[in-house]
Tab-separated table of C-alpha atoms and ligand atoms in Angstrom:
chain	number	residue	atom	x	y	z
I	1	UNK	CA	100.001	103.771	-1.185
I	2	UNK	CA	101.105	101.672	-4.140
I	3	UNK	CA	103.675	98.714	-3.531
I	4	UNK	CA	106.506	97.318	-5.402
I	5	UNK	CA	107.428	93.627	-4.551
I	6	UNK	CA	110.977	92.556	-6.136
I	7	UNK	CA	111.433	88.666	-6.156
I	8	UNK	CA	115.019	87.982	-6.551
I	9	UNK	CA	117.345	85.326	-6.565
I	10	UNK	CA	119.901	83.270	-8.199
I	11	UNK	CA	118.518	81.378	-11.765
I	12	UNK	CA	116.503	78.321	-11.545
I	13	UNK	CA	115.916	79.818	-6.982
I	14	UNK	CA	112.272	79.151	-7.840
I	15	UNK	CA	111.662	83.148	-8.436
I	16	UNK	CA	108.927	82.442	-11.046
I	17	UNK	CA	106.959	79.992	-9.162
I	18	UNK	CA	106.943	81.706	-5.900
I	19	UNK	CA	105.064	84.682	-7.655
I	20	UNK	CA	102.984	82.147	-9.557
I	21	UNK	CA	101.909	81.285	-6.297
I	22	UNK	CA	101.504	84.265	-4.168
I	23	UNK	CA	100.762	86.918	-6.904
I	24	UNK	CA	99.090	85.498	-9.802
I	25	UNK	CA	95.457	85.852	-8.840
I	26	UNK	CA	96.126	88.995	-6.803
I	27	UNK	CA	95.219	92.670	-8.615
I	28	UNK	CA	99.075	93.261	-9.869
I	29	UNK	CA	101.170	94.092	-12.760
I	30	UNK	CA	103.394	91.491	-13.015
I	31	UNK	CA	107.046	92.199	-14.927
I	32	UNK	CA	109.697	90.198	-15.498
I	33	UNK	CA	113.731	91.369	-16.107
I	34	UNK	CA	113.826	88.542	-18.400
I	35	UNK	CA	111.081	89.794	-21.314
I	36	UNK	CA	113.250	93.153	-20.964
I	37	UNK	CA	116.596	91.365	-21.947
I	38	UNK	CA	115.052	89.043	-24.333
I	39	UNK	CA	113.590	91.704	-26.089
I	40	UNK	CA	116.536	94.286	-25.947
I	41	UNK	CA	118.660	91.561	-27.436
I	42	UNK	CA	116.364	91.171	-30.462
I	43	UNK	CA	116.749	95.049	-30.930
I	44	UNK	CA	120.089	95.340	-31.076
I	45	UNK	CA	119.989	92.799	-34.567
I	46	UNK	CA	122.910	90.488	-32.784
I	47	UNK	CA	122.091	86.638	-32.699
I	48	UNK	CA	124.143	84.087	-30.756
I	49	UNK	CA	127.743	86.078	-31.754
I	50	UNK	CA	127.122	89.156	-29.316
I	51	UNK	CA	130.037	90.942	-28.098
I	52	UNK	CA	130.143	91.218	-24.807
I	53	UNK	CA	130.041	94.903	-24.960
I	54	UNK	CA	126.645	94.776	-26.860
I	55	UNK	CA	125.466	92.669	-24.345
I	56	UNK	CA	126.120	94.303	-20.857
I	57	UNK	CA	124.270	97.324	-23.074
I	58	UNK	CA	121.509	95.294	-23.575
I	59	UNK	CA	121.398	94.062	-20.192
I	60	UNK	CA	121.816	97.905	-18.771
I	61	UNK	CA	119.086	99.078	-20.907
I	62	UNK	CA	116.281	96.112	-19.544
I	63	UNK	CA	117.174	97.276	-16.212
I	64	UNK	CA	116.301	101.094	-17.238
I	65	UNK	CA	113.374	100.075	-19.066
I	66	UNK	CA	112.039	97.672	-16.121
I	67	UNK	CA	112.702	100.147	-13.919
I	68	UNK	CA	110.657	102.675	-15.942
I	69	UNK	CA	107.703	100.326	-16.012
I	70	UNK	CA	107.570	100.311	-12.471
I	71	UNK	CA	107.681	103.704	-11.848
I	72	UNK	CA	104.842	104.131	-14.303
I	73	UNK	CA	102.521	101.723	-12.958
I	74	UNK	CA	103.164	103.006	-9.467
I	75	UNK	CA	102.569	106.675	-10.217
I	76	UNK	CA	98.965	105.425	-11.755
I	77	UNK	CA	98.149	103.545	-7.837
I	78	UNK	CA	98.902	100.081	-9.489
I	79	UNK	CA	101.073	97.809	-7.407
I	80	UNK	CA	103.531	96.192	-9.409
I	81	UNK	CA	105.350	92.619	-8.608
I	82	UNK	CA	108.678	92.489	-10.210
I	83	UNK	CA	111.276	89.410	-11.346
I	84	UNK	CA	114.793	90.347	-10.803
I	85	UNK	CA	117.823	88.922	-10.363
I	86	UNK	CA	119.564	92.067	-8.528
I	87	UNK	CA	122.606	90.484	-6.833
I	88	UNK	CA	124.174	93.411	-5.830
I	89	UNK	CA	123.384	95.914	-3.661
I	90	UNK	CA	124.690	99.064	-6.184
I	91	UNK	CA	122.099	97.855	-8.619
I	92	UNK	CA	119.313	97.681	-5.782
I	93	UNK	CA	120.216	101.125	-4.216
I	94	UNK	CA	119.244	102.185	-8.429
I	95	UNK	CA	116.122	101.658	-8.430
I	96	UNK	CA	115.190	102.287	-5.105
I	97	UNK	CA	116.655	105.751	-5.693
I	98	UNK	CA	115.083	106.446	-8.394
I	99	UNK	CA	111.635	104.813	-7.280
I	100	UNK	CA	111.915	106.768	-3.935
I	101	UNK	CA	112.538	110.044	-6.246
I	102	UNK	CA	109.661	109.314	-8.557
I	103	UNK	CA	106.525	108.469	-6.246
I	104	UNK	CA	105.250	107.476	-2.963
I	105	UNK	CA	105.114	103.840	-2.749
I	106	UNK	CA	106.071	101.017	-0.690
I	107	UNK	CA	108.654	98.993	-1.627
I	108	UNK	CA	109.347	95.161	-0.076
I	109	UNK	CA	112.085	92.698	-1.544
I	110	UNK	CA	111.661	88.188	-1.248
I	111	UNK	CA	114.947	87.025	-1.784
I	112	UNK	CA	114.841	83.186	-3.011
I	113	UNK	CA	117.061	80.947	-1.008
I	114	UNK	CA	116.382	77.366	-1.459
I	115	UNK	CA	117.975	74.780	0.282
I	116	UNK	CA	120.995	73.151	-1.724
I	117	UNK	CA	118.558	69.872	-2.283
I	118	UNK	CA	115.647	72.125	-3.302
I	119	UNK	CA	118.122	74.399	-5.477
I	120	UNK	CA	119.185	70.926	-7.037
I	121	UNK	CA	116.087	69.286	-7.707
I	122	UNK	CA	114.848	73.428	-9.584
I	123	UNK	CA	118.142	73.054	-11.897
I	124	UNK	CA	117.570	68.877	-12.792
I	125	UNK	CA	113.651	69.846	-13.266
I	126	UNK	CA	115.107	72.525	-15.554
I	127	UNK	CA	117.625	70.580	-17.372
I	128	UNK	CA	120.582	72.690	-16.332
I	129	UNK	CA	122.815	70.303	-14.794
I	130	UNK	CA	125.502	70.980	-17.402
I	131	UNK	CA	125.793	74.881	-16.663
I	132	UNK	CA	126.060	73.617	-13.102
I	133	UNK	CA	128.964	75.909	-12.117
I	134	UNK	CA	127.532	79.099	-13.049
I	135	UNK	CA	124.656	78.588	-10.976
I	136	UNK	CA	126.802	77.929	-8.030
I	137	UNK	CA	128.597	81.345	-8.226
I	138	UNK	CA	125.381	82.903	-8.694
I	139	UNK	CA	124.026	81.979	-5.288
I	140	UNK	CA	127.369	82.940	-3.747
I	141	UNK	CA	127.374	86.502	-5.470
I	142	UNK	CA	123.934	87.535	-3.844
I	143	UNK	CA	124.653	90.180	-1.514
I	144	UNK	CA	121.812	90.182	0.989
I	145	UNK	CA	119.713	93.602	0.374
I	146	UNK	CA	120.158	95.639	3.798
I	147	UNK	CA	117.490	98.159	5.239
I	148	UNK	CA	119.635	100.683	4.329
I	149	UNK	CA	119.240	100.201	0.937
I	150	UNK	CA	116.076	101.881	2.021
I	151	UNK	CA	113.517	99.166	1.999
I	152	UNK	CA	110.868	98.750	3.368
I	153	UNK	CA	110.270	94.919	4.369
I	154	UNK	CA	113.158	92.134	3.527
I	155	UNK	CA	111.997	88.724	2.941
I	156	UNK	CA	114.293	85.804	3.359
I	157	UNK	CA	111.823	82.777	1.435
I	158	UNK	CA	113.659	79.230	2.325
I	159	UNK	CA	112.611	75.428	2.201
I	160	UNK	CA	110.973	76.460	6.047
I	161	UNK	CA	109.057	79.230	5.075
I	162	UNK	CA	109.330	83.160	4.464
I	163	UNK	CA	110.306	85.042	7.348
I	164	UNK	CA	111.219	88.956	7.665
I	165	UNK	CA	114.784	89.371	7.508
I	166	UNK	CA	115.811	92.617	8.745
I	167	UNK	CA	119.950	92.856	9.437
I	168	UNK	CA	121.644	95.953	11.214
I	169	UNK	CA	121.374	98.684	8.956
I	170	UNK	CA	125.001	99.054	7.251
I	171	UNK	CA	126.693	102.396	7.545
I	172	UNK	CA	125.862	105.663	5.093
I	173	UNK	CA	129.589	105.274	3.974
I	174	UNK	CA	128.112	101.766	2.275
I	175	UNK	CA	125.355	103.850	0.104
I	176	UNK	CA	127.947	106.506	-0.561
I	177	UNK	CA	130.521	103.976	-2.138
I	178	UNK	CA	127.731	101.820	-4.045
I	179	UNK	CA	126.521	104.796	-5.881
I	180	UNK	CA	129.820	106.031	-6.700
I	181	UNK	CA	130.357	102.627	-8.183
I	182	UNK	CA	127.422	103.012	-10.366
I	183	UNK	CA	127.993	106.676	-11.531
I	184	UNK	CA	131.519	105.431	-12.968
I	185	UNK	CA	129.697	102.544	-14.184
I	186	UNK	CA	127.367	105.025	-16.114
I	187	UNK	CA	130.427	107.481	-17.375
I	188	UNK	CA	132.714	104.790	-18.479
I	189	UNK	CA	129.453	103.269	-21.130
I	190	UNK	CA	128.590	107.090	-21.846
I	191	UNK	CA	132.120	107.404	-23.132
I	192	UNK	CA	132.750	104.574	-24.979
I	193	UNK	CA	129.224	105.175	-26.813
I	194	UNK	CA	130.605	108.613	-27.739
I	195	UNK	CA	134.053	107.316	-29.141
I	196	UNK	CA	132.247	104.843	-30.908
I	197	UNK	CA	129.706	107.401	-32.211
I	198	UNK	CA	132.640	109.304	-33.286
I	199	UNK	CA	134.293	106.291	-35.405
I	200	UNK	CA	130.845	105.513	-37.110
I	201	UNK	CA	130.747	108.955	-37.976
I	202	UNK	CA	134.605	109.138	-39.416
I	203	UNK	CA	133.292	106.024	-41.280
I	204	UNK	CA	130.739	107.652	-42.937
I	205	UNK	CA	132.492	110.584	-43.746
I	206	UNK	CA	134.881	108.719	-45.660
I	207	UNK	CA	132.921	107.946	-48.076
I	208	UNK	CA	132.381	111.791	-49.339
I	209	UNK	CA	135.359	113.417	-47.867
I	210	UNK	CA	138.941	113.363	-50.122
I	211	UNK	CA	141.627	111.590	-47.746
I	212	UNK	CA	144.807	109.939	-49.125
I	213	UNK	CA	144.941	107.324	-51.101
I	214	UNK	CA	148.614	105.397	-51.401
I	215	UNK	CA	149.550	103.083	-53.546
I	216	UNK	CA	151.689	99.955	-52.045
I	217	UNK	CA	152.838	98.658	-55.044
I	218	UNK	CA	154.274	101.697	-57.077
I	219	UNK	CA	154.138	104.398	-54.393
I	220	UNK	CA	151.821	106.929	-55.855
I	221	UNK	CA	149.898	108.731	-53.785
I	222	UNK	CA	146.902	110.802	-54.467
I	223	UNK	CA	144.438	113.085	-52.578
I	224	UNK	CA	140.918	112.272	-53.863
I	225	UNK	CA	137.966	111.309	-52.767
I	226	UNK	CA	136.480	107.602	-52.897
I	227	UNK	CA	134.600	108.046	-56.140
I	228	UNK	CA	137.522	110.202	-57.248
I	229	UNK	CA	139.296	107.044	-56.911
I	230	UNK	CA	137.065	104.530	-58.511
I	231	UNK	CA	136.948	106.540	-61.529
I	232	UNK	CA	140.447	106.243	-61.844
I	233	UNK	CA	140.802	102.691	-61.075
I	234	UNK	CA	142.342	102.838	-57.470
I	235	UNK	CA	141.537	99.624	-55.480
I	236	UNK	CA	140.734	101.051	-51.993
I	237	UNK	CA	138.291	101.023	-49.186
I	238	UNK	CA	135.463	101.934	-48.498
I	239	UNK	CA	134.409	101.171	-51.977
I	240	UNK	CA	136.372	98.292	-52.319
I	241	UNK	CA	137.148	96.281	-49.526
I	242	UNK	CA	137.275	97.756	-45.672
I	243	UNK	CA	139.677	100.156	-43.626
I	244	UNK	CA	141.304	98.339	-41.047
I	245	UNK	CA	141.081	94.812	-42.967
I	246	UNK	CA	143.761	93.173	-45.367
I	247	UNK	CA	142.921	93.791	-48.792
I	248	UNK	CA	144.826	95.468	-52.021
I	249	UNK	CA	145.464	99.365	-51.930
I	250	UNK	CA	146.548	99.691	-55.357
I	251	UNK	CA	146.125	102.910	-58.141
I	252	UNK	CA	144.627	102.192	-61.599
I	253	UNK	CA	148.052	101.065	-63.005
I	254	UNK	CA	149.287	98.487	-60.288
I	255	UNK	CA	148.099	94.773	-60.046
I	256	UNK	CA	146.796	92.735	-56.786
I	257	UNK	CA	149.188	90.095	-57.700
I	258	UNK	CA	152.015	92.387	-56.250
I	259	UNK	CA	150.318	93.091	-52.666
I	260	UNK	CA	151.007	92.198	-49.469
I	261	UNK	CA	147.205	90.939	-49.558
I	262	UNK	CA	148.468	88.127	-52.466
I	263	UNK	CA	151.090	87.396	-50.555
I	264	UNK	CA	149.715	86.434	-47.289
I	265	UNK	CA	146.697	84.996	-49.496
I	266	UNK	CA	148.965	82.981	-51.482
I	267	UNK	CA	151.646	81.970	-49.020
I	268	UNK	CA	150.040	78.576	-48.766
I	269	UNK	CA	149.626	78.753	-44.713
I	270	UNK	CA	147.249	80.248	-42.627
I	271	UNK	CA	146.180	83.548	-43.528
I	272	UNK	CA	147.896	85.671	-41.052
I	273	UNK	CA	150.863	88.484	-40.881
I	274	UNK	CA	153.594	87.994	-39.198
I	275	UNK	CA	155.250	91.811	-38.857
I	276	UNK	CA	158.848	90.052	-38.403
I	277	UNK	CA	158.697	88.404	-42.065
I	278	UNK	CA	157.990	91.768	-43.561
I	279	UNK	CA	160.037	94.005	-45.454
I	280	UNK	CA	160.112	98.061	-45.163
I	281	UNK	CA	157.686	98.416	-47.402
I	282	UNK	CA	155.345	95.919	-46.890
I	283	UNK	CA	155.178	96.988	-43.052
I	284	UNK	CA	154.463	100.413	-43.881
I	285	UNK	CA	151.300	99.291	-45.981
I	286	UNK	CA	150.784	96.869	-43.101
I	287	UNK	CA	150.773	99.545	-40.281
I	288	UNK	CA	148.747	102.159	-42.744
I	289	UNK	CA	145.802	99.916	-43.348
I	290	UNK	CA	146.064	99.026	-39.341
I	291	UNK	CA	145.930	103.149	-38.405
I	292	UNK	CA	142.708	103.277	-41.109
I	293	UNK	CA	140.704	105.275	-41.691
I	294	UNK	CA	142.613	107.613	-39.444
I	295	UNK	CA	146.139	106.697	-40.947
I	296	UNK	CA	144.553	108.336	-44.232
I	297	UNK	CA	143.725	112.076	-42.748
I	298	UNK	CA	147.266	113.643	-42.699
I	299	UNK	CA	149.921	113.193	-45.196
I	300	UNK	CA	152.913	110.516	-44.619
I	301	UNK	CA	156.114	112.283	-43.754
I	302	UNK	CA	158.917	110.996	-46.108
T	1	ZN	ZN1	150.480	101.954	-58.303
């Protein structure tokens, strides 16, 4: 039967050496969560400014695409070591799930946990003194995988040795909760893809589709469609400038210099709006190009 052996444990727990050390020269396929993230950051074309959203993405899909590895190399009899930080039990019972549904294998877990000295000397070695604090929470967030969790053989690896670590098994209603957790988890991104597959889609639909075009400086209103409105001189996203952005909305006859985009521009301090300084009028173009592209659909009431 094929094995899977996960070495977790907090950063800089000594995760990487250990399987140096016990795996390197054995016949396994060694993977490592932290190719998967580097490389699913590069793919999603962020650099150092990622939004967290982006990023717990990018972290879900290494974890899918790990996992997927695994599976493959176990359902072709290889056996397959595997660096993971897996704190949590929820994200454990995952893959043992789905590894349990997919094939036949073994599947064993070494959890790092060096001494504080050890741990100390790893992190100065490393050079991570400074980002001290988040190591320490690290270590304290590792819940300790449980047999229940449906594995095989728990390792505890400390400055004395590895022994087998195998605690009471924790009750069913523990499983049950954990993989609730994790189906929310895996709703909550699903939607939030979807609205934001939606928006992109609005977005490019403005660019064909006629949609109302106002005029804050003389009040005209036409509806036309963006090239419709270039034509005719209109300045107005997504040609020129973006929805949801300050910037002139002006027809062909009206000047920027008489926008509430000039005026913030020009008001010699920072360039910000401040609703309470606004007249009627200006708030209305202020709330419009807020509500864009949406605030464009459906005509204004009078
Ligand atoms: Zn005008």
């Amino acid at each position: 039967m094929p094995k899977v052996t996960f070495v977790i444990g907090a950063t800089a727990s000594g995760k990487t050496y250990y399987i140096n050390h016990n795996f390197a020269d054995k016949n396994v396929e060694i993977l490592n969560i932290y190719d998967y993230q580097q490389k699913a950051y590069e793919e999603s074309g962020y650099g150092q400014m990622m939004p967290m959203a982006v990023h717990f993405r990018c972290l879900l899909r290494a974890n899918d695409d790990l996992l997927s590895d695994i599976i493959e190399n176990l359902k072709q009899g290889n056996d397959v070591v595997a660096e993971q930080t897996l704190f949590k039990a929820k994200r454990r019972i995952v893959y043992i799930d789905a590894i349990r549904e997919a094939v036949d294998a073994e599947i064993e877990i070494y959890v790092m946990c060096p001494g504080e000295e050890r741990w100390q000397e790893n992190i100065r070695l490393r050079k991570l003194e400074d980002d001290r604090g988040s190591f320490e929470m690290n270590t304290d967030e590792i819940e300790f995988p449980n047999p229940a969790e449906g594995i095989d053989s728990i390792y505890e690896v400390s400055d004395d040795g590895v022994k087998l670590r195998m605690d009471p098994p924790l009750e069913e209603q523990f499983l049950i909760d954990a993989r609730k957790q994790i189906a929310e988890e895996r709703e909550h991104v699903e939607k939030e893809d979807e609205e934001s597959r939606q928006f992109e889609e609005l977005l490019e639909s403005m660019k064909t589709r006629p949609f109302w075009h106002y005029c804050e400086v003389c009040g005209k209103k036409e509806f036309i469609t963006d090239e419709e409105a270039f034509v005719s001189g209109w300045d107005y996203p997504p040609k020129m400038g973006l929805f949801r952005m300050l910037g002139p909305r002006t027809c062909g006859n009206c000047q920027m210099k008489d926008t509430l985009y000039w005026k913030i521009q020009t008001s010699r301090k920072l360039p910000i709006v401040n609703e309470a300084k606004l007249n009627e009028n200006e708030l209305a173009t202020w709330r419009r190009i807020k509500g864009e592209p949406e605030s464009l659909l459906e005509e204004e009431k009078e």
